[in-house]
GROMACS .gro file of C-alpha atoms in nm:
model
  507
    1MET     CA    1   0.000   0.000   0.000
    2LYS     CA    2   0.281   0.241   0.094
    3GLU     CA    3   0.465   0.161  -0.230
    4SER     CA    4   0.146   0.219  -0.435
    5LEU     CA    5   0.093   0.560  -0.270
    6HIS     CA    6   0.455   0.651  -0.342
    7ILE     CA    7   0.410   0.559  -0.712
    8PHE     CA    8   0.084   0.756  -0.732
    9TYR     CA    9   0.253   1.057  -0.568
   10GLY     CA   10   0.519   1.044  -0.840
   11ASP     CA   11   0.250   1.028  -1.111
   12LEU     CA   12   0.068   1.322  -0.950
   13LYS     CA   13   0.385   1.531  -0.938
   14ASN     CA   14   0.450   1.459  -1.307
   15SER     CA   15   0.089   1.551  -1.391
   16PHE     CA   16   0.130   1.896  -1.235
   17LYS     CA   17   0.452   1.939  -1.434
   18ASP     CA   18   0.264   1.847  -1.755
   19LEU     CA   19  -0.005   2.108  -1.685
   20LEU     CA   20   0.242   2.384  -1.603
   21PRO     CA   21   0.290   2.498  -1.968
   22ILE     CA   22  -0.090   2.540  -2.011
   23ILE     CA   23  -0.114   2.741  -1.687
   24ILE     CA   24   0.175   2.966  -1.793
   25VAL     CA   25   0.029   3.031  -2.142
   26VAL     CA   26  -0.321   3.108  -2.011
   27ALA     CA   27  -0.188   3.328  -1.728
   28LEU     CA   28   0.044   3.515  -1.967
   29PHE     CA   29  -0.227   3.599  -2.219
   30GLN     CA   30  -0.494   3.667  -1.957
   31GLY     CA   31  -0.273   3.895  -1.746
   32VAL     CA   32  -0.041   4.061  -1.999
   33ILE     CA   33  -0.240   4.070  -2.325
   34ILE     CA   34  -0.609   4.068  -2.224
   35ARG     CA   35  -0.529   4.238  -1.890
   36THR     CA   36  -0.824   4.102  -1.695
   37VAL     CA   37  -0.846   3.867  -1.399
   38PRO     CA   38  -1.105   3.589  -1.443
   39ASP     CA   39  -1.404   3.611  -1.208
   40ASN     CA   40  -1.397   3.235  -1.147
   41ILE     CA   41  -1.030   3.209  -1.051
   42THR     CA   42  -1.105   2.970  -0.759
   43SER     CA   43  -1.297   2.736  -0.990
   44ILE     CA   44  -1.006   2.743  -1.238
   45VAL     CA   45  -0.750   2.647  -0.971
   46ILE     CA   46  -0.973   2.364  -0.839
   47GLY     CA   47  -1.037   2.245  -1.194
   48LEU     CA   48  -0.668   2.226  -1.283
   49THR     CA   49  -0.598   2.035  -0.959
   50ILE     CA   50  -0.870   1.785  -1.054
   51VAL     CA   51  -0.712   1.752  -1.402
   52ALA     CA   52  -0.374   1.663  -1.244
   53VAL     CA   53  -0.534   1.397  -1.020
   54GLY     CA   54  -0.723   1.258  -1.321
   55LEU     CA   55  -0.403   1.232  -1.526
   56ALA     CA   56  -0.223   1.049  -1.243
   57LEU     CA   57  -0.511   0.800  -1.204
   58PHE     CA   58  -0.529   0.747  -1.579
   59ILE     CA   59  -0.157   0.669  -1.613
   60ARG     CA   60  -0.161   0.422  -1.323
   61GLY     CA   61  -0.476   0.257  -1.465
   62LEU     CA   62  -0.311   0.210  -1.805
   63GLU     CA   63  -0.015   0.031  -1.648
   64LEU     CA   64  -0.239  -0.195  -1.439
   65GLY     CA   65  -0.526  -0.270  -1.678
   66ILE     CA   66  -0.526  -0.154  -2.040
   67PHE     CA   67  -0.168  -0.233  -2.148
   68PRO     CA   68  -0.158  -0.587  -1.999
   69ILE     CA   69  -0.497  -0.696  -2.136
   70GLY     CA   70  -0.423  -0.554  -2.485
   71GLU     CA   71  -0.084  -0.720  -2.511
   72GLY     CA   72  -0.223  -1.042  -2.361
   73LEU     CA   73  -0.498  -1.060  -2.625
   74ALA     CA   74  -0.248  -0.999  -2.905
   75VAL     CA   75  -0.024  -1.283  -2.782
   76ASP     CA   76  -0.322  -1.519  -2.744
   77PHE     CA   77  -0.447  -1.441  -3.096
   78ALA     CA   78  -0.097  -1.504  -3.237
   79LYS     CA   79  -0.085  -1.843  -3.059
   80LYS     CA   80  -0.437  -1.930  -3.176
   81GLY     CA   81  -0.325  -1.872  -3.534
   82SER     CA   82  -0.666  -1.754  -3.659
   83VAL     CA   83  -0.618  -1.456  -3.890
   84PHE     CA   84  -0.997  -1.416  -3.934
   85TRP     CA   85  -1.069  -1.370  -3.562
   86LEU     CA   86  -0.769  -1.142  -3.513
   87LEU     CA   87  -0.875  -0.914  -3.801
   88LEU     CA   88  -1.238  -0.918  -3.682
   89PHE     CA   89  -1.121  -0.818  -3.333
   90ALA     CA   90  -0.910  -0.537  -3.481
   91PHE     CA   91  -1.203  -0.410  -3.691
   92THR     CA   92  -1.448  -0.429  -3.400
   93ILE     CA   93  -1.214  -0.241  -3.165
   94GLY     CA   94  -1.167   0.033  -3.424
   95PHE     CA   95  -1.538   0.066  -3.507
   96SER     CA   96  -1.685   0.038  -3.158
   97THR     CA   97  -1.450   0.287  -2.997
   98THR     CA   98  -1.473   0.545  -3.275
   99VAL     CA   99  -1.851   0.553  -3.311
  100ALA     CA  100  -1.880   0.668  -2.947
  101GLU     CA  101  -1.577   0.902  -2.951
  102PRO     CA  102  -1.685   1.234  -2.787
  103ALA     CA  103  -1.451   1.448  -3.001
  104LEU     CA  104  -1.595   1.294  -3.321
  105ILE     CA  105  -1.953   1.345  -3.197
  106ALA     CA  106  -1.875   1.713  -3.128
  107ILE     CA  107  -1.717   1.766  -3.472
  108ALA     CA  108  -2.005   1.581  -3.648
  109ASP     CA  109  -2.272   1.785  -3.468
  110LYS     CA  110  -2.098   2.112  -3.557
  111ALA     CA  111  -2.059   2.002  -3.921
  112ALA     CA  112  -2.430   1.914  -3.940
  113LEU     CA  113  -2.527   2.252  -3.793
  114ILE     CA  114  -2.301   2.458  -4.018
  115SER     CA  115  -2.406   2.266  -4.334
  116ASN     CA  116  -2.777   2.310  -4.250
  117GLY     CA  117  -2.811   1.931  -4.214
  118LEU     CA  118  -2.662   1.841  -4.552
  119VAL     CA  119  -2.378   1.664  -4.371
  120ASP     CA  120  -2.568   1.421  -4.151
  121ALA     CA  121  -2.405   1.381  -3.808
  122PHE     CA  122  -2.500   1.011  -3.773
  123TRP     CA  123  -2.381   0.906  -4.118
  124LEU     CA  124  -2.062   1.108  -4.083
  125ARG     CA  125  -1.985   0.923  -3.758
  126MET     CA  126  -2.066   0.587  -3.921
  127THR     CA  127  -1.839   0.670  -4.217
  128VAL     CA  128  -1.550   0.759  -3.988
  129ALA     CA  129  -1.607   0.456  -3.759
  130LEU     CA  130  -1.612   0.216  -4.056
  131SER     CA  131  -1.292   0.372  -4.189
  132VAL     CA  132  -1.116   0.332  -3.852
  133GLY     CA  133  -1.232  -0.029  -3.819
  134PHE     CA  134  -1.094  -0.096  -4.168
  135ALA     CA  135  -0.771   0.088  -4.078
  136ILE     CA  136  -0.699  -0.112  -3.760
  137ALA     CA  137  -0.771  -0.439  -3.945
  138LEU     CA  138  -0.544  -0.336  -4.235
  139GLY     CA  139  -0.269  -0.226  -3.994
  140THR     CA  140  -0.293  -0.560  -3.810
  141LEU     CA  141  -0.267  -0.748  -4.142
  142ARG     CA  142   0.046  -0.544  -4.222
  143ILE     CA  143   0.210  -0.661  -3.897
  144LEU     CA  144   0.122  -1.023  -3.980
  145LEU     CA  145   0.267  -0.991  -4.332
  146GLY     CA  146   0.572  -0.795  -4.215
  147HIS     CA  147   0.540  -0.525  -4.481
  148PRO     CA  148   0.714  -0.188  -4.424
  149ILE     CA  149   0.462   0.068  -4.298
  150ALA     CA  150   0.594   0.344  -4.526
  151TYR     CA  151   0.452   0.173  -4.839
  152TYR     CA  152   0.100   0.174  -4.691
  153ILE     CA  153   0.114   0.525  -4.547
  154ILE     CA  154   0.261   0.688  -4.860
  155THR     CA  155   0.001   0.511  -5.078
  156GLY     CA  156  -0.266   0.638  -4.840
  157TYR     CA  157  -0.140   0.998  -4.862
  158ILE     CA  158  -0.140   0.979  -5.243
  159LEU     CA  159  -0.503   0.859  -5.230
  160VAL     CA  160  -0.593   1.146  -4.992
  161VAL     CA  161  -0.444   1.400  -5.232
  162VAL     CA  162  -0.609   1.245  -5.541
  163VAL     CA  163  -0.954   1.234  -5.376
  164THR     CA  164  -0.908   1.594  -5.254
  165PHE     CA  165  -0.914   1.721  -5.613
  166PHE     CA  166  -1.259   1.566  -5.663
  167ALA     CA  167  -1.404   1.651  -5.320
  168PRO     CA  168  -1.624   1.960  -5.264
  169ARG     CA  169  -1.432   2.232  -5.081
  170GLU     CA  170  -1.695   2.234  -4.802
  171ILE     CA  171  -1.592   1.882  -4.696
  172ILE     CA  172  -1.209   1.897  -4.728
  173GLY     CA  173  -1.126   2.064  -4.394
  174LEU     CA  174  -1.382   1.847  -4.215
  175ALA     CA  175  -1.238   1.531  -4.373
  176TYR     CA  176  -0.883   1.623  -4.273
  177ASP     CA  177  -1.001   1.697  -3.917
  178SER     CA  178  -1.188   1.364  -3.900
  179GLY     CA  179  -0.854   1.187  -3.927
  180GLY     CA  180  -0.731   1.368  -3.618
  181VAL     CA  181  -1.023   1.308  -3.381
  182THR     CA  182  -1.067   0.933  -3.422
  183THR     CA  183  -0.804   0.816  -3.176
  184SER     CA  184  -0.940   0.856  -2.825
  185THR     CA  185  -0.760   0.856  -2.493
  186VAL     CA  186  -0.861   0.496  -2.420
  187THR     CA  187  -0.838   0.360  -2.776
  188VAL     CA  188  -0.477   0.470  -2.829
  189PRO     CA  189  -0.323   0.269  -2.541
  190LEU     CA  190  -0.527  -0.041  -2.629
  191VAL     CA  191  -0.445  -0.025  -3.001
  192ALA     CA  192  -0.077   0.041  -2.923
  193ALA     CA  193  -0.073  -0.256  -2.685
  194LEU     CA  194  -0.236  -0.474  -2.954
  195GLY     CA  195   0.024  -0.380  -3.218
  196ILE     CA  196   0.325  -0.411  -2.987
  197GLY     CA  197   0.198  -0.738  -2.835
  198LEU     CA  198   0.141  -0.887  -3.181
  199ALA     CA  199   0.482  -0.779  -3.311
  200SER     CA  200   0.650  -0.916  -2.996
  201SER     CA  201   0.487  -1.258  -3.033
  202ILE     CA  202   0.560  -1.316  -3.405
  203LYS     CA  203   0.904  -1.445  -3.494
  204GLY     CA  204   1.100  -1.205  -3.712
  205ARG     CA  205   0.902  -0.895  -3.613
  206ASN     CA  206   1.056  -0.596  -3.434
  207PRO     CA  207   0.817  -0.434  -3.182
  208ALA     CA  208   0.971  -0.089  -3.239
  209ILE     CA  209   0.948  -0.108  -3.619
  210ASP     CA  210   0.642  -0.333  -3.668
  211GLY     CA  211   0.446  -0.274  -3.345
  212PHE     CA  212   0.371   0.095  -3.395
  213GLY     CA  213   0.167   0.231  -3.685
  214LEU     CA  214  -0.191   0.119  -3.614
  215ILE     CA  215  -0.285   0.467  -3.491
  216ALA     CA  216  -0.140   0.619  -3.810
  217PHE     CA  217  -0.374   0.399  -4.018
  218ALA     CA  218  -0.668   0.510  -3.802
  219SER     CA  219  -0.583   0.875  -3.869
  220LEU     CA  220  -0.533   0.832  -4.244
  221THR     CA  221  -0.834   0.634  -4.373
  222PRO     CA  222  -1.107   0.870  -4.238
  223MET     CA  223  -0.966   1.148  -4.460
  224ILE     CA  224  -1.030   0.929  -4.767
  225PHE     CA  225  -1.369   0.791  -4.656
  226VAL     CA  226  -1.513   1.129  -4.548
  227GLN     CA  227  -1.410   1.298  -4.873
  228ILE     CA  228  -1.581   1.017  -5.069
  229TYR     CA  229  -1.887   1.066  -4.843
  230GLY     CA  230  -1.873   1.440  -4.926
  231ILE     CA  231  -1.852   1.372  -5.300
  232ILE     CA  232  -2.167   1.156  -5.276
  233VAL     CA  233  -2.357   1.402  -5.054
  234TYR     CA  234  -2.274   1.718  -5.249
  235ASN     CA  235  -2.340   1.557  -5.589
  236PHE     CA  236  -2.656   1.364  -5.513
  237MET     CA  237  -2.828   1.582  -5.252
  238ASP     CA  238  -2.953   1.940  -5.267
  239VAL     CA  239  -2.687   2.180  -5.140
  240PRO     CA  240  -2.830   2.456  -4.917
  241THR     CA  241  -2.815   2.796  -5.084
  242VAL     CA  242  -2.735   2.967  -4.753
  243VAL     CA  243  -2.479   2.832  -4.511
  244GLU     CA  244  -2.560   2.943  -4.158
  245THR     CA  245  -2.265   3.009  -3.935
  246LEU     CA  246  -2.211   2.840  -3.605
  247SER     CA  247  -2.199   3.098  -3.334
  248PRO     CA  248  -2.023   2.962  -3.027
  249VAL     CA  249  -1.975   3.310  -2.886
  250ILE     CA  250  -2.173   3.572  -2.703
  251VAL     CA  251  -2.088   3.932  -2.787
  252GLU     CA  252  -2.031   4.159  -2.490
  253GLY     CA  253  -1.954   4.514  -2.594
  254SER     CA  254  -1.678   4.496  -2.849
  255LYS     CA  255  -1.527   4.169  -2.725
  256ALA     CA  256  -1.631   3.820  -2.828
  257VAL     CA  257  -1.622   3.571  -2.546
  258ALA     CA  258  -1.691   3.199  -2.525
  259SER     CA  259  -1.997   3.071  -2.348
  260THR     CA  260  -1.904   2.984  -1.991
  261TYR     CA  261  -1.933   2.646  -1.827
  262ALA     CA  262  -2.207   2.617  -1.566
  263PHE     CA  263  -2.076   2.384  -1.298
  264SER     CA  264  -2.342   2.162  -1.137
  265ALA     CA  265  -2.376   1.824  -0.970
  266TYR     CA  266  -2.586   1.706  -1.267
  267ASP     CA  267  -2.310   1.800  -1.514
  268THR     CA  268  -2.046   1.612  -1.318
  269PHE     CA  269  -2.271   1.305  -1.289
  270MET     CA  270  -2.340   1.310  -1.664
  271ALA     CA  271  -1.966   1.342  -1.729
  272LEU     CA  272  -1.916   1.017  -1.534
  273VAL     CA  273  -2.201   0.850  -1.725
  274ASP     CA  274  -2.054   0.965  -2.058
  275THR     CA  275  -1.707   0.840  -1.961
  276ILE     CA  276  -1.847   0.498  -1.870
  277LYS     CA  277  -2.039   0.494  -2.202
  278ASP     CA  278  -1.717   0.573  -2.390
  279VAL     CA  279  -1.525   0.290  -2.221
  280THR     CA  280  -1.806   0.028  -2.223
  281PRO     CA  281  -1.786  -0.066  -2.598
  282ILE     CA  282  -1.413  -0.134  -2.557
  283LEU     CA  283  -1.470  -0.355  -2.252
  284VAL     CA  284  -1.754  -0.545  -2.423
  285VAL     CA  285  -1.533  -0.620  -2.725
  286ILE     CA  286  -1.234  -0.717  -2.508
  287PHE     CA  287  -1.421  -0.956  -2.278
  288PHE     CA  288  -1.628  -1.104  -2.566
  289PHE     CA  289  -1.314  -1.204  -2.756
  290GLN     CA  290  -1.126  -1.304  -2.439
  291TYR     CA  291  -1.389  -1.543  -2.303
  292LEU     CA  292  -1.584  -1.657  -2.613
  293ILE     CA  293  -1.315  -1.667  -2.884
  294ILE     CA  294  -0.984  -1.713  -2.700
  295LYS     CA  295  -1.173  -1.907  -2.428
  296LYS     CA  296  -0.921  -1.818  -2.162
  297PRO     CA  297  -0.965  -1.622  -1.837
  298VAL     CA  298  -0.796  -1.285  -1.800
  299ALA     CA  299  -0.468  -1.313  -1.610
  300HIS     CA  300  -0.463  -1.113  -1.283
  301LEU     CA  301  -0.830  -1.017  -1.332
  302ASN     CA  302  -0.854  -0.818  -1.007
  303LYS     CA  303  -0.554  -0.609  -1.103
  304VAL     CA  304  -0.692  -0.549  -1.453
  305ILE     CA  305  -1.036  -0.447  -1.320
  306THR     CA  306  -0.871  -0.208  -1.072
  307GLY     CA  307  -0.674  -0.058  -1.360
  308ILE     CA  308  -0.988  -0.015  -1.575
  309ILE     CA  309  -1.172   0.155  -1.285
  310MET     CA  310  -0.875   0.389  -1.238
  311VAL     CA  311  -0.878   0.473  -1.611
  312VAL     CA  312  -1.252   0.555  -1.596
  313LEU     CA  313  -1.217   0.766  -1.281
  314GLY     CA  314  -0.905   0.934  -1.419
  315LEU     CA  315  -1.076   1.028  -1.746
  316TYR     CA  316  -1.384   1.145  -1.557
  317ALA     CA  317  -1.180   1.370  -1.327
  318PHE     CA  318  -0.979   1.491  -1.624
  319ILE     CA  319  -1.290   1.597  -1.822
  320VAL     CA  320  -1.462   1.764  -1.523
  321GLY     CA  321  -1.141   1.948  -1.435
  322LEU     CA  322  -1.097   2.073  -1.792
  323GLU     CA  323  -1.457   2.199  -1.803
  324MET     CA  324  -1.413   2.378  -1.470
  325GLY     CA  325  -1.064   2.513  -1.512
  326LEU     CA  326  -0.941   2.538  -1.869
  327PHE     CA  327  -1.207   2.549  -2.139
  328PRO     CA  328  -1.394   2.864  -2.028
  329ILE     CA  329  -1.083   3.078  -1.995
  330GLY     CA  330  -0.904   2.920  -2.293
  331GLU     CA  331  -1.200   2.974  -2.527
  332THR     CA  332  -1.253   3.328  -2.399
  333ILE     CA  333  -0.892   3.422  -2.476
  334ALA     CA  334  -0.920   3.270  -2.825
  335PHE     CA  335  -1.228   3.474  -2.909
  336GLN     CA  336  -1.099   3.794  -2.749
  337LEU     CA  337  -0.777   3.775  -2.951
  338THR     CA  338  -0.966   3.737  -3.280
  339ASP     CA  339  -1.161   4.050  -3.191
  340MET     CA  340  -0.847   4.252  -3.107
  341GLY     CA  341  -0.732   4.242  -3.470
  342ASN     CA  342  -0.365   4.166  -3.391
  343ASN     CA  343  -0.280   3.869  -3.611
  344LEU     CA  344   0.064   3.815  -3.458
  345LEU     CA  345  -0.096   3.764  -3.116
  346ILE     CA  346  -0.334   3.509  -3.269
  347TYR     CA  347  -0.042   3.314  -3.418
  348LEU     CA  348   0.156   3.333  -3.092
  349PHE     CA  349  -0.143   3.211  -2.889
  350ALA     CA  350  -0.207   2.929  -3.139
  351PHE     CA  351   0.159   2.819  -3.122
  352LEU     CA  352   0.179   2.828  -2.742
  353ILE     CA  353  -0.160   2.667  -2.680
  354GLY     CA  354  -0.067   2.392  -2.929
  355PHE     CA  355   0.256   2.319  -2.744
  356SER     CA  356   0.110   2.335  -2.393
  357THR     CA  357  -0.204   2.127  -2.455
  358THR     CA  358  -0.005   1.857  -2.637
  359MET     CA  359   0.232   1.822  -2.341
  360ALA     CA  360  -0.075   1.739  -2.128
  361GLU     CA  361  -0.231   1.490  -2.374
  362PRO     CA  362  -0.290   1.152  -2.201
  363ALA     CA  363  -0.286   0.962  -2.534
  364LEU     CA  364   0.057   1.102  -2.626
  365LEU     CA  365   0.186   1.019  -2.279
  366ALA     CA  366   0.071   0.657  -2.323
  367ILE     CA  367   0.251   0.623  -2.657
  368ALA     CA  368   0.566   0.793  -2.525
  369ILE     CA  369   0.582   0.550  -2.230
  370LYS     CA  370   0.555   0.255  -2.470
  371ALA     CA  371   0.813   0.402  -2.711
  372GLU     CA  372   1.070   0.440  -2.432
  373GLU     CA  373   1.000   0.088  -2.307
  374ILE     CA  374   1.021  -0.079  -2.650
  375SER     CA  375   1.332   0.117  -2.757
  376LYS     CA  376   1.503   0.021  -2.428
  377GLY     CA  377   1.548   0.388  -2.340
  378ASN     CA  378   1.693   0.502  -2.676
  379ILE     CA  379   1.380   0.713  -2.726
  380LYS     CA  380   1.322   0.924  -2.414
  381GLN     CA  381   0.954   0.981  -2.345
  382ASN     CA  382   1.002   1.343  -2.236
  383VAL     CA  383   1.210   1.428  -2.544
  384LEU     CA  384   0.955   1.259  -2.772
  385ARG     CA  385   0.668   1.453  -2.613
  386ILE     CA  386   0.852   1.786  -2.649
  387VAL     CA  387   0.933   1.714  -3.016
  388VAL     CA  388   0.569   1.618  -3.085
  389ALA     CA  389   0.438   1.923  -2.896
  390PHE     CA  390   0.669   2.147  -3.101
  391GLY     CA  391   0.523   1.993  -3.419
  392VAL     CA  392   0.167   2.058  -3.302
  393ALA     CA  393   0.259   2.416  -3.211
  394ILE     CA  394   0.397   2.481  -3.561
  395GLY     CA  395   0.093   2.314  -3.717
  396ILE     CA  396  -0.168   2.513  -3.526
  397GLY     CA  397   0.025   2.837  -3.574
  398LEU     CA  398   0.049   2.780  -3.950
  399GLY     CA  399  -0.313   2.661  -3.963
  400SER     CA  400  -0.426   2.982  -3.794
  401TYR     CA  401  -0.232   3.185  -4.050
  402ARG     CA  402  -0.408   2.987  -4.325
  403ILE     CA  403  -0.750   3.085  -4.186
  404VAL     CA  404  -0.652   3.452  -4.150
  405ALA     CA  405  -0.506   3.458  -4.503
  406GLY     CA  406  -0.804   3.268  -4.649
  407ASP     CA  407  -0.587   3.019  -4.840
  408PRO     CA  408  -0.727   2.679  -4.951
  409ILE     CA  409  -0.630   2.411  -4.697
  410HIS     CA  410  -0.531   2.140  -4.944
  411TYR     CA  411  -0.230   2.333  -5.077
  412TYR     CA  412  -0.078   2.330  -4.727
  413ILE     CA  413  -0.170   1.969  -4.655
  414ILE     CA  414  -0.039   1.841  -4.991
  415ALA     CA  415   0.292   2.024  -4.937
  416GLY     CA  416   0.307   1.873  -4.588
  417TYR     CA  417   0.250   1.519  -4.720
  418ILE     CA  418   0.526   1.565  -4.979
  419LEU     CA  419   0.762   1.660  -4.695
  420VAL     CA  420   0.646   1.355  -4.493
  421ILE     CA  421   0.732   1.129  -4.788
  422ILE     CA  422   1.077   1.290  -4.827
  423PHE     CA  423   1.146   1.267  -4.451
  424THR     CA  424   1.035   0.901  -4.452
  425TYR     CA  425   1.310   0.821  -4.703
  426PHE     CA  426   1.586   0.974  -4.486
  427ALA     CA  427   1.458   0.885  -4.136
  428PRO     CA  428   1.589   0.574  -3.954
  429LYS     CA  429   1.344   0.283  -3.976
  430TYR     CA  430   1.277   0.261  -3.601
  431ILE     CA  431   1.146   0.619  -3.578
  432VAL     CA  432   0.908   0.613  -3.880
  433PRO     CA  433   0.616   0.416  -3.728
  434ILE     CA  434   0.640   0.618  -3.403
  435ALA     CA  435   0.639   0.941  -3.606
  436TYR     CA  436   0.330   0.831  -3.798
  437ASP     CA  437   0.153   0.737  -3.473
  438SER     CA  438   0.253   1.069  -3.314
  439GLY     CA  439   0.035   1.248  -3.568
  440GLY     CA  440  -0.269   1.052  -3.449
  441VAL     CA  441  -0.229   1.087  -3.073
  442THR     CA  442  -0.181   1.462  -3.055
  443THR     CA  443  -0.545   1.550  -3.114
  444SER     CA  444  -0.744   1.404  -2.828
  445THR     CA  445  -0.910   1.502  -2.500
  446VAL     CA  446  -0.730   1.830  -2.432
  447THR     CA  447  -0.638   1.964  -2.774
  448VAL     CA  448  -0.949   1.905  -2.989
  449PRO     CA  449  -1.199   2.130  -2.802
  450LEU     CA  450  -0.959   2.425  -2.771
  451VAL     CA  451  -0.828   2.397  -3.127
  452THR     CA  452  -1.178   2.358  -3.274
  453ALA     CA  453  -1.297   2.664  -3.079
  454LEU     CA  454  -0.999   2.864  -3.206
  455GLY     CA  455  -1.053   2.765  -3.572
  456LEU     CA  456  -1.428   2.831  -3.571
  457GLY     CA  457  -1.378   3.151  -3.369
  458LEU     CA  458  -1.131   3.282  -3.630
  459ALA     CA  459  -1.362   3.190  -3.918
  460GLU     CA  460  -1.658   3.354  -3.740
  461ASN     CA  461  -1.484   3.680  -3.656
  462ILE     CA  462  -1.284   3.740  -3.977
  463GLU     CA  463  -1.482   3.897  -4.260
  464GLY     CA  464  -1.514   3.684  -4.572
  465ARG     CA  465  -1.444   3.352  -4.398
  466ASN     CA  466  -1.688   3.060  -4.402
  467PRO     CA  467  -1.683   2.842  -4.086
  468LEU     CA  468  -1.759   2.524  -4.284
  469ILE     CA  469  -1.482   2.586  -4.540
  470ASP     CA  470  -1.227   2.778  -4.331
  471GLY     CA  471  -1.311   2.693  -3.967
  472PHE     CA  472  -1.217   2.326  -3.983
  473GLY     CA  473  -0.866   2.205  -4.059
  474LEU     CA  474  -0.657   2.310  -3.758
  475ILE     CA  475  -0.672   1.954  -3.621
  476ALA     CA  476  -0.533   1.827  -3.953
  477PHE     CA  477  -0.237   2.066  -3.919
  478ALA     CA  478  -0.188   1.948  -3.560
  479SER     CA  479  -0.174   1.586  -3.685
  480LEU     CA  480   0.058   1.648  -3.981
  481PHE     CA  481   0.349   1.847  -3.840
  482PRO     CA  482   0.441   1.615  -3.547
  483MET     CA  483   0.525   1.349  -3.807
  484LEU     CA  484   0.778   1.589  -3.957
  485THR     CA  485   0.931   1.698  -3.626
  486VAL     CA  486   0.961   1.341  -3.492
  487MET     CA  487   1.124   1.214  -3.813
  488GLY     CA  488   1.344   1.525  -3.814
  489TYR     CA  489   1.447   1.440  -3.458
  490GLY     CA  490   1.523   1.082  -3.568
  491ILE     CA  491   1.729   1.198  -3.867
  492HIS     CA  492   1.928   1.440  -3.649
  493ALA     CA  493   1.991   1.173  -3.382
  494HIS     CA  494   2.091   0.915  -3.645
  495TYR     CA  495   2.345   1.137  -3.824
  496SER     CA  496   2.480   1.274  -3.494
  497GLN     CA  497   2.547   0.917  -3.382
  498ARG     CA  498   2.716   0.835  -3.714
  499ARG     CA  499   2.941   1.141  -3.683
  500LYS     CA  500   3.027   1.045  -3.326
  501ASN     CA  501   3.111   0.687  -3.429
  502LYS     CA  502   3.325   0.817  -3.716
  503LEU     CA  503   3.521   1.051  -3.487
  504GLU     CA  504   3.577   0.773  -3.234
  505GLY     CA  505   3.692   0.549  -3.517
  506ASP     CA  506   3.942   0.808  -3.638
  507VAL     CA  507   4.084   0.834  -3.284
   0.00000   0.00000   0.00000
């Protein structure tokens, strides 16, 4: 018991360190730029404390429950030797977790509202969920066959670009964003555990090279499927003549501010219910395949159940804390900056909020822990997270500039994919799958709501911008640039090591 408390204390201390960049950014802009003190400062402090506790619980729950059961299932499927059941499990995990993903539901509802119902929220979610199910199954098949991931990913990017030229411009930003919101905080650790467990149990596979990559597939295929959905919808259904704008702000005087969060016991209870609903499909799929297909009891069941409960409670605390402490003030700053008319401040806020929210992303933390473990310490989790956060910061900053300038999104994304392909050629093999996965885990619980609010707020407040065409797309930028920074980090590390070896050889 004493040892467990000591471990949890360490997790809690690290959680506060992870939140520190967000606190600094918000305090800087609120105090120095906006020059107002929030009325609900006590609620904000309490909320951020709850977020830290939630993160600590979540991390400990992953180690106890989600990672062991995911890796255990992968090993059991490999021993069973049934490709059909393994691929069906992979598809079901992808579909069931995505269809209930809160970030996807939020994006789909906003898309339906802005498009006057032409984009149907339900069918958009089904399209994305089917694409993710297909992606996880395809990624699992790749591990079984031992094919290099780069061939699949580059082919996928080429397909994304080709389809983009046929897709209506109203759907492009939404499609690119759909690829970034599919990988939830619970799905990522489970899918990572599945890939790494499978690669570890098959002879001739390298967990670092073959085990990562499933999340990259799950981020790529929705971009293709949603654009095809858009082509069908906009060609075979009546397009509304007037596109109503989504107005997430309330105007007070000359400043635009986000709607504030009303804290209540009912809201916190519903947050717990929603968290349980999000996790339930995953648990149903896991235990169905474990007991009815594998026909084997879960090892250390009590420990696993404790871990799952900690994950649920951690996510619940995390969401409630964000709603209390971060979202109201973060959204308010975003909308106030757009109304101030200083574009440089907008870009600076976008860059800093991208970096700070990514450092606090639970999904990224889960992947970073696994990357350090699998690489035997060659990839440091803290370094990886900083490199990924820097990529997100660049992406959101550049994406904000794109909205202000009014440029078409696909020119930026296509140029980014070309760079990804070039970097893939030069990057060391072990870093490529991790880089691809990094693009999928950066847009989750913390980042999506703030980034979506910023993009739509910019498109709402800048004359001549259309929220449906211009407001979406920031999440796509936040998914693309971490791939470049992580591979750039790998290239730099690789050539630095070669230079060092050469100098030692000359001596």
